[in-house]
mmCIF file of C-alpha atoms in Angstrom:
data_model
loop_
_atom_site.group_PDB
_atom_site.id
_atom_site.type_symbol
_atom_site.label_atom_id
_atom_site.label_comp_id
_atom_site.label_asym_id
_atom_site.label_seq_id
_atom_site.Cartn_x
_atom_site.Cartn_y
_atom_site.Cartn_z
ATOM 1 C CA UNK A 1 -52.869 -60.661 0.817
ATOM 2 C CA UNK A 2 -49.379 -61.261 -0.303
ATOM 3 C CA UNK A 3 -47.188 -60.523 -3.250
ATOM 4 C CA UNK A 4 -44.674 -62.132 -3.051
ATOM 5 C CA UNK A 5 -43.852 -64.102 -6.723
ATOM 6 C CA UNK A 6 -44.838 -67.853 -6.333
ATOM 7 C CA UNK A 7 -41.768 -69.814 -7.108
ATOM 8 C CA UNK A 8 -42.119 -72.143 -10.229
ATOM 9 C CA UNK A 9 -42.537 -75.926 -9.373
ATOM 10 C CA UNK A 10 -39.441 -77.503 -10.966
ATOM 11 C CA UNK A 11 -40.460 -79.341 -13.963
ATOM 12 C CA UNK A 12 -40.689 -83.250 -14.150
ATOM 13 C CA UNK A 13 -37.985 -84.900 -16.363
ATOM 14 C CA UNK A 14 -37.387 -88.701 -17.557
ATOM 15 C CA UNK A 15 -34.992 -91.238 -17.001
ATOM 16 C CA UNK A 16 -34.432 -93.911 -18.275
ATOM 17 C CA UNK A 17 -33.771 -97.288 -16.178
ATOM 18 C CA UNK A 18 -32.844 -100.925 -16.552
ATOM 19 C CA UNK A 19 -33.541 -103.149 -13.587
ATOM 20 C CA UNK A 20 -31.018 -106.600 -13.993
ATOM 21 C CA UNK A 21 -30.818 -110.134 -12.672
ATOM 22 C CA UNK A 22 -33.983 -110.556 -9.837
ATOM 23 C CA UNK A 23 -34.781 -106.959 -9.011
ATOM 24 C CA UNK A 24 -37.144 -107.345 -11.829
ATOM 25 C CA UNK A 25 -38.915 -109.261 -10.178
ATOM 26 C CA UNK A 26 -40.458 -106.632 -7.834
ATOM 27 C CA UNK A 27 -41.144 -104.694 -10.605
ATOM 28 C CA UNK A 28 -44.546 -104.821 -13.193
ATOM 29 C CA UNK A 29 -44.184 -106.911 -15.976
ATOM 30 C CA UNK A 30 -44.371 -104.676 -18.453
ATOM 31 C CA UNK A 31 -40.802 -103.804 -16.617
ATOM 32 C CA UNK A 32 -38.984 -106.688 -16.434
ATOM 33 C CA UNK A 33 -35.825 -107.194 -19.008
ATOM 34 C CA UNK A 34 -36.100 -103.583 -20.899
ATOM 35 C CA UNK A 35 -35.462 -100.357 -20.724
ATOM 36 C CA UNK A 36 -37.982 -97.993 -19.574
ATOM 37 C CA UNK A 37 -38.158 -94.414 -18.623
ATOM 38 C CA UNK A 38 -39.779 -92.431 -16.476
ATOM 39 C CA UNK A 39 -40.880 -89.339 -14.988
ATOM 40 C CA UNK A 40 -39.069 -87.831 -11.852
ATOM 41 C CA UNK A 41 -39.119 -84.911 -9.888
ATOM 42 C CA UNK A 42 -37.152 -82.311 -10.359
ATOM 43 C CA UNK A 43 -35.106 -82.793 -6.661
ATOM 44 C CA UNK A 44 -35.633 -87.045 -7.128
ATOM 45 C CA UNK A 45 -33.113 -89.161 -5.386
ATOM 46 C CA UNK A 46 -31.492 -92.708 -7.219
ATOM 47 C CA UNK A 47 -32.704 -94.336 -3.634
ATOM 48 C CA UNK A 48 -36.445 -92.786 -3.841
ATOM 49 C CA UNK A 49 -37.116 -93.881 -7.548
ATOM 50 C CA UNK A 50 -35.274 -96.930 -6.937
ATOM 51 C CA UNK A 51 -38.095 -97.958 -4.468
ATOM 52 C CA UNK A 52 -41.004 -96.470 -5.642
ATOM 53 C CA UNK A 53 -40.508 -98.417 -8.772
ATOM 54 C CA UNK A 54 -40.320 -101.740 -5.818
ATOM 55 C CA UNK A 55 -37.090 -102.353 -5.607
ATOM 56 C CA UNK A 56 -35.966 -101.893 -1.869
ATOM 57 C CA UNK A 57 -32.814 -100.113 -0.959
ATOM 58 C CA UNK A 58 -32.077 -103.295 0.432
ATOM 59 C CA UNK A 59 -31.710 -105.213 -3.122
ATOM 60 C CA UNK A 60 -29.356 -103.322 -4.709
ATOM 61 C CA UNK A 61 -25.774 -103.723 -4.917
ATOM 62 C CA UNK A 62 -24.309 -101.420 -7.298
ATOM 63 C CA UNK A 63 -25.803 -98.430 -9.232
ATOM 64 C CA UNK A 64 -24.392 -97.139 -12.367
ATOM 65 C CA UNK A 65 -25.605 -94.049 -14.174
ATOM 66 C CA UNK A 66 -24.655 -92.934 -18.242
ATOM 67 C CA UNK A 67 -21.942 -95.908 -17.238
ATOM 68 C CA UNK A 68 -20.346 -94.218 -13.740
ATOM 69 C CA UNK A 69 -21.339 -95.874 -10.231
ATOM 70 C CA UNK A 70 -23.346 -93.842 -8.252
ATOM 71 C CA UNK A 71 -24.643 -94.227 -4.735
ATOM 72 C CA UNK A 72 -28.223 -94.059 -4.264
ATOM 73 C CA UNK A 73 -28.626 -91.131 -2.565
ATOM 74 C CA UNK A 74 -27.950 -89.660 -6.003
ATOM 75 C CA UNK A 75 -30.605 -86.821 -7.097
ATOM 76 C CA UNK A 76 -31.121 -87.536 -11.162
ATOM 77 C CA UNK A 77 -30.813 -84.954 -14.399
ATOM 78 C CA UNK A 78 -32.794 -85.814 -17.383
ATOM 79 C CA UNK A 79 -31.790 -87.810 -19.944
ATOM 80 C CA UNK A 80 -29.685 -90.195 -17.479
ATOM 81 C CA UNK A 81 -29.180 -93.816 -17.589
ATOM 82 C CA UNK A 82 -29.506 -95.753 -15.034
ATOM 83 C CA UNK A 83 -28.652 -99.235 -14.605
ATOM 84 C CA UNK A 84 -29.639 -100.974 -11.218
ATOM 85 C CA UNK A 85 -28.064 -104.080 -10.126
ATOM 86 C CA UNK A 86 -28.346 -106.690 -7.626
ATOM 87 C CA UNK A 87 -25.673 -108.024 -4.908
ATOM 88 C CA UNK A 88 -23.554 -110.379 -6.297
ATOM 89 C CA UNK A 89 -24.319 -113.549 -4.159
ATOM 90 C CA UNK A 90 -20.538 -115.035 -2.761
ATOM 91 C CA UNK A 91 -21.925 -118.623 -3.399
ATOM 92 C CA UNK A 92 -18.423 -120.838 -1.670
ATOM 93 C CA UNK A 93 -16.457 -117.150 -0.858
ATOM 94 C CA UNK A 94 -16.966 -116.571 2.738
ATOM 95 C CA UNK A 95 -18.259 -113.397 4.093
ATOM 96 C CA UNK A 96 -15.676 -111.224 6.302
ATOM 97 C CA UNK A 97 -15.379 -112.541 10.282
ATOM 98 C CA UNK A 98 -17.473 -112.698 12.371
ATOM 99 C CA UNK A 99 -20.514 -113.441 10.323
ATOM 100 C CA UNK A 100 -23.194 -110.544 10.391
ATOM 101 C CA UNK A 101 -26.053 -111.577 12.774
ATOM 102 C CA UNK A 102 -29.748 -112.037 11.660
ATOM 103 C CA UNK A 103 -32.772 -111.231 12.521
ATOM 104 C CA UNK A 104 -36.066 -113.261 10.786
ATOM 105 C CA UNK A 105 -39.442 -112.212 10.828
ATOM 106 C CA UNK A 106 -42.927 -113.357 11.681
ATOM 107 C CA UNK A 107 -42.953 -115.999 8.765
ATOM 108 C CA UNK A 108 -40.269 -116.976 8.672
ATOM 109 C CA UNK A 109 -39.365 -119.489 10.908
ATOM 110 C CA UNK A 110 -38.504 -122.367 9.622
ATOM 111 C CA UNK A 111 -35.414 -120.646 7.607
ATOM 112 C CA UNK A 112 -34.266 -118.616 11.895
ATOM 113 C CA UNK A 113 -34.173 -122.456 13.322
ATOM 114 C CA UNK A 114 -32.248 -124.091 9.824
ATOM 115 C CA UNK A 115 -29.640 -121.307 10.731
ATOM 116 C CA UNK A 116 -29.654 -121.983 13.829
ATOM 117 C CA UNK A 117 -29.024 -125.318 13.120
ATOM 118 C CA UNK A 118 -25.818 -123.891 11.221
ATOM 119 C CA UNK A 119 -24.800 -122.298 13.959
ATOM 120 C CA UNK A 120 -25.393 -118.690 13.461
ATOM 121 C CA UNK A 121 -27.201 -116.067 15.748
ATOM 122 C CA UNK A 122 -30.289 -115.616 14.425
ATOM 123 C CA UNK A 123 -33.746 -114.397 16.429
ATOM 124 C CA UNK A 124 -37.080 -114.879 15.751
ATOM 125 C CA UNK A 125 -40.236 -114.272 17.705
ATOM 126 C CA UNK A 126 -43.306 -115.199 15.566
ATOM 127 C CA UNK A 127 -45.375 -112.259 17.561
ATOM 128 C CA UNK A 128 -42.797 -109.778 16.519
ATOM 129 C CA UNK A 129 -44.286 -106.554 15.642
ATOM 130 C CA UNK A 130 -42.388 -104.496 12.146
ATOM 131 C CA UNK A 131 -41.270 -101.249 14.613
ATOM 132 C CA UNK A 132 -39.483 -103.611 16.628
ATOM 133 C CA UNK A 133 -37.778 -105.601 14.456
ATOM 134 C CA UNK A 134 -36.197 -102.765 13.242
ATOM 135 C CA UNK A 135 -35.126 -101.366 16.035
ATOM 136 C CA UNK A 136 -34.061 -104.319 17.215
ATOM 137 C CA UNK A 137 -31.837 -104.948 14.443
ATOM 138 C CA UNK A 138 -30.512 -101.210 14.141
ATOM 139 C CA UNK A 139 -29.770 -102.103 18.310
ATOM 140 C CA UNK A 140 -27.795 -104.791 17.665
ATOM 141 C CA UNK A 141 -26.952 -104.191 14.159
ATOM 142 C CA UNK A 142 -28.547 -107.694 12.683
ATOM 143 C CA UNK A 143 -29.008 -107.909 8.775
ATOM 144 C CA UNK A 144 -33.277 -108.139 8.030
ATOM 145 C CA UNK A 145 -34.291 -111.079 6.553
ATOM 146 C CA UNK A 146 -38.203 -110.986 5.091
ATOM 147 C CA UNK A 147 -40.100 -111.632 2.954
ATOM 148 C CA UNK A 148 -41.736 -107.606 2.931
ATOM 149 C CA UNK A 149 -40.633 -105.373 0.449
ATOM 150 C CA UNK A 150 -42.054 -102.464 2.586
ATOM 151 C CA UNK A 151 -40.229 -103.467 5.745
ATOM 152 C CA UNK A 152 -36.903 -103.520 4.076
ATOM 153 C CA UNK A 153 -37.761 -99.777 2.712
ATOM 154 C CA UNK A 154 -37.640 -98.546 5.858
ATOM 155 C CA UNK A 155 -35.410 -95.779 7.023
ATOM 156 C CA UNK A 156 -33.688 -97.711 9.518
ATOM 157 C CA UNK A 157 -32.998 -100.859 7.841
ATOM 158 C CA UNK A 158 -29.332 -100.315 6.813
ATOM 159 C CA UNK A 159 -28.719 -104.071 5.951
ATOM 160 C CA UNK A 160 -31.510 -106.347 5.099
ATOM 161 C CA UNK A 161 -32.034 -109.791 2.970
ATOM 162 C CA UNK A 162 -35.297 -110.131 0.949
ATOM 163 C CA UNK A 163 -35.780 -113.646 1.018
ATOM 164 C CA UNK A 164 -37.120 -114.744 -2.511
ATOM 165 C CA UNK A 165 -37.415 -118.738 -2.232
ATOM 166 C CA UNK A 166 -40.757 -119.699 -0.146
ATOM 167 C CA UNK A 167 -39.437 -123.534 0.950
ATOM 168 C CA UNK A 168 -37.251 -123.362 4.227
ATOM 169 C CA UNK A 169 -34.375 -125.409 2.697
ATOM 170 C CA UNK A 170 -34.478 -123.164 -0.051
ATOM 171 C CA UNK A 171 -34.424 -119.768 1.380
ATOM 172 C CA UNK A 172 -31.909 -121.102 4.308
ATOM 173 C CA UNK A 173 -29.578 -122.236 0.676
ATOM 174 C CA UNK A 174 -30.611 -118.698 -0.490
ATOM 175 C CA UNK A 175 -29.426 -116.314 2.580
ATOM 176 C CA UNK A 176 -25.893 -118.695 2.713
ATOM 177 C CA UNK A 177 -25.063 -117.666 -0.167
ATOM 178 C CA UNK A 178 -25.825 -114.263 -0.470
ATOM 179 C CA UNK A 179 -24.451 -113.881 2.576
ATOM 180 C CA UNK A 180 -21.732 -115.923 2.779
ATOM 181 C CA UNK A 181 -22.745 -117.916 5.207
ATOM 182 C CA UNK A 182 -20.996 -121.111 5.137
ATOM 183 C CA UNK A 183 -18.265 -120.715 5.477
ATOM 184 C CA UNK A 184 -19.024 -119.475 8.789
ATOM 185 C CA UNK A 185 -21.091 -122.546 9.753
ATOM 186 C CA UNK A 186 -20.750 -124.111 13.451
ATOM 187 C CA UNK A 187 -23.130 -126.813 12.990
ATOM 188 C CA UNK A 188 -25.394 -127.705 16.777
ATOM 189 C CA UNK A 189 -23.913 -124.833 18.613
ATOM 190 C CA UNK A 190 -26.986 -122.931 19.252
ATOM 191 C CA UNK A 191 -30.505 -123.783 20.723
ATOM 192 C CA UNK A 192 -33.356 -124.049 18.472
ATOM 193 C CA UNK A 193 -35.411 -122.949 20.690
ATOM 194 C CA UNK A 194 -34.171 -119.973 21.647
ATOM 195 C CA UNK A 195 -30.500 -119.151 19.788
ATOM 196 C CA UNK A 196 -28.491 -119.046 23.144
ATOM 197 C CA UNK A 197 -24.886 -120.580 22.612
ATOM 198 C CA UNK A 198 -25.251 -124.272 23.480
ATOM 199 C CA UNK A 199 -22.584 -125.534 26.537
ATOM 200 C CA UNK A 200 -21.036 -128.749 26.450
ATOM 201 C CA UNK A 201 -21.746 -130.116 30.077
ATOM 202 C CA UNK A 202 -20.913 -133.735 31.678
ATOM 203 C CA UNK A 203 -23.741 -136.559 32.471
ATOM 204 C CA UNK A 204 -24.068 -135.888 35.606
ATOM 205 C CA UNK A 205 -24.735 -132.445 35.137
ATOM 206 C CA UNK A 206 -28.063 -133.836 33.385
ATOM 207 C CA UNK A 207 -29.044 -136.552 33.893
ATOM 208 C CA UNK A 208 -32.101 -136.094 36.277
ATOM 209 C CA UNK A 209 -33.598 -135.101 32.608
ATOM 210 C CA UNK A 210 -32.090 -137.214 30.827
ATOM 211 C CA UNK A 211 -35.247 -139.720 29.512
ATOM 212 C CA UNK A 212 -33.766 -143.654 30.677
ATOM 213 C CA UNK A 213 -33.023 -145.047 26.908
ATOM 214 C CA UNK A 214 -30.560 -141.731 26.660
ATOM 215 C CA UNK A 215 -28.707 -142.034 29.621
ATOM 216 C CA UNK A 216 -28.156 -145.389 28.856
ATOM 217 C CA UNK A 217 -26.954 -144.952 25.682
ATOM 218 C CA UNK A 218 -25.235 -141.367 25.219
ATOM 219 C CA UNK A 219 -22.361 -139.614 27.580
ATOM 220 C CA UNK A 220 -22.099 -136.827 25.467
ATOM 221 C CA UNK A 221 -24.642 -133.820 25.639
ATOM 222 C CA UNK A 222 -25.337 -129.684 25.270
ATOM 223 C CA UNK A 223 -26.752 -127.912 27.250
ATOM 224 C CA UNK A 224 -28.731 -124.312 26.407
ATOM 225 C CA UNK A 225 -26.909 -121.549 28.370
ATOM 226 C CA UNK A 226 -30.255 -119.994 28.020
ATOM 227 C CA UNK A 227 -33.697 -122.709 28.194
ATOM 228 C CA UNK A 228 -31.290 -125.497 30.141
ATOM 229 C CA UNK A 229 -32.301 -127.691 26.638
ATOM 230 C CA UNK A 230 -30.331 -130.668 26.480
ATOM 231 C CA UNK A 231 -28.855 -131.692 23.043
ATOM 232 C CA UNK A 232 -27.669 -135.200 22.361
ATOM 233 C CA UNK A 233 -26.270 -136.983 19.371
ATOM 234 C CA UNK A 234 -29.540 -139.748 18.994
ATOM 235 C CA UNK A 235 -31.116 -140.755 15.453
ATOM 236 C CA UNK A 236 -32.628 -137.337 15.265
ATOM 237 C CA UNK A 237 -29.638 -135.578 15.902
ATOM 238 C CA UNK A 238 -28.072 -137.706 12.546
ATOM 239 C CA UNK A 239 -31.171 -136.266 10.555
ATOM 240 C CA UNK A 240 -30.692 -133.248 11.440
ATOM 241 C CA UNK A 241 -26.659 -133.537 10.300
ATOM 242 C CA UNK A 242 -27.170 -134.667 7.264
ATOM 243 C CA UNK A 243 -29.853 -131.563 6.446
ATOM 244 C CA UNK A 244 -27.286 -129.509 7.349
ATOM 245 C CA UNK A 245 -24.538 -130.673 5.306
ATOM 246 C CA UNK A 246 -26.741 -131.337 2.194
ATOM 247 C CA UNK A 247 -27.686 -127.172 2.324
ATOM 248 C CA UNK A 248 -24.078 -126.429 3.363
ATOM 249 C CA UNK A 249 -22.725 -128.333 0.501
ATOM 250 C CA UNK A 250 -25.689 -126.352 -2.082
ATOM 251 C CA UNK A 251 -24.621 -123.212 -0.992
ATOM 252 C CA UNK A 252 -21.113 -123.665 -1.488
ATOM 253 C CA UNK A 253 -22.059 -124.776 -4.938
ATOM 254 C CA UNK A 254 -22.659 -122.402 -7.445
ATOM 255 C CA UNK A 255 -26.043 -121.729 -9.333
ATOM 256 C CA UNK A 256 -24.873 -123.468 -12.513
ATOM 257 C CA UNK A 257 -23.375 -126.381 -10.862
ATOM 258 C CA UNK A 258 -26.356 -127.149 -9.134
ATOM 259 C CA UNK A 259 -27.977 -127.055 -12.242
ATOM 260 C CA UNK A 260 -25.688 -129.481 -14.132
ATOM 261 C CA UNK A 261 -25.910 -132.372 -11.608
#
């Protein structure tokens, strides 16, 4: 039997938290839009407590402890007051060039298609496992898009966006705004099916793959460098063009401007 003196456990201590903006949606209703106290272990980091309360680290834009900026790795002290803020939407402010590459989880096929339509490199596989998605995001430095908050809490996920909207068009506007992508849009530069780049081709190069009516009416074509799919500016193209132009216009507008329309 050991006669070593046991090391006493560090006492728990109370820390005050306040979550702002859209971060409140991750909290229990009783904790939204107000300050509340949390009993924290002595060695708790900001990241640990914030995620235990339901907020993924990828959604945190800025943290203030007693009014001073703090990193997510900072250890908490009794009596501190923590203010947690979301990322500011960039709206009309473009992100640095080149724009980030993206990867959408298996439940965001509609969003992935719209982002590809706008010209953004967006991986999507409706059968992908979470572990494979995270490994791909890390290896290729992609931003993870998901509605699964637990996926975003994974330590290996450096950059990600929780998608709040439910409908694909609203999801697209949300992501375009948050990441400042609208200014980098290049519609119809990527394949909607496989995400590979499109290349302009001569009619002769694809004539055998075209319906007779298309051959007779059109002279400008693009082909996918990955799957070989051929695109042309027909009535469907015009409808898609109108749709993506409308989404980009919404993304460039400030939310209050949109509400005033």
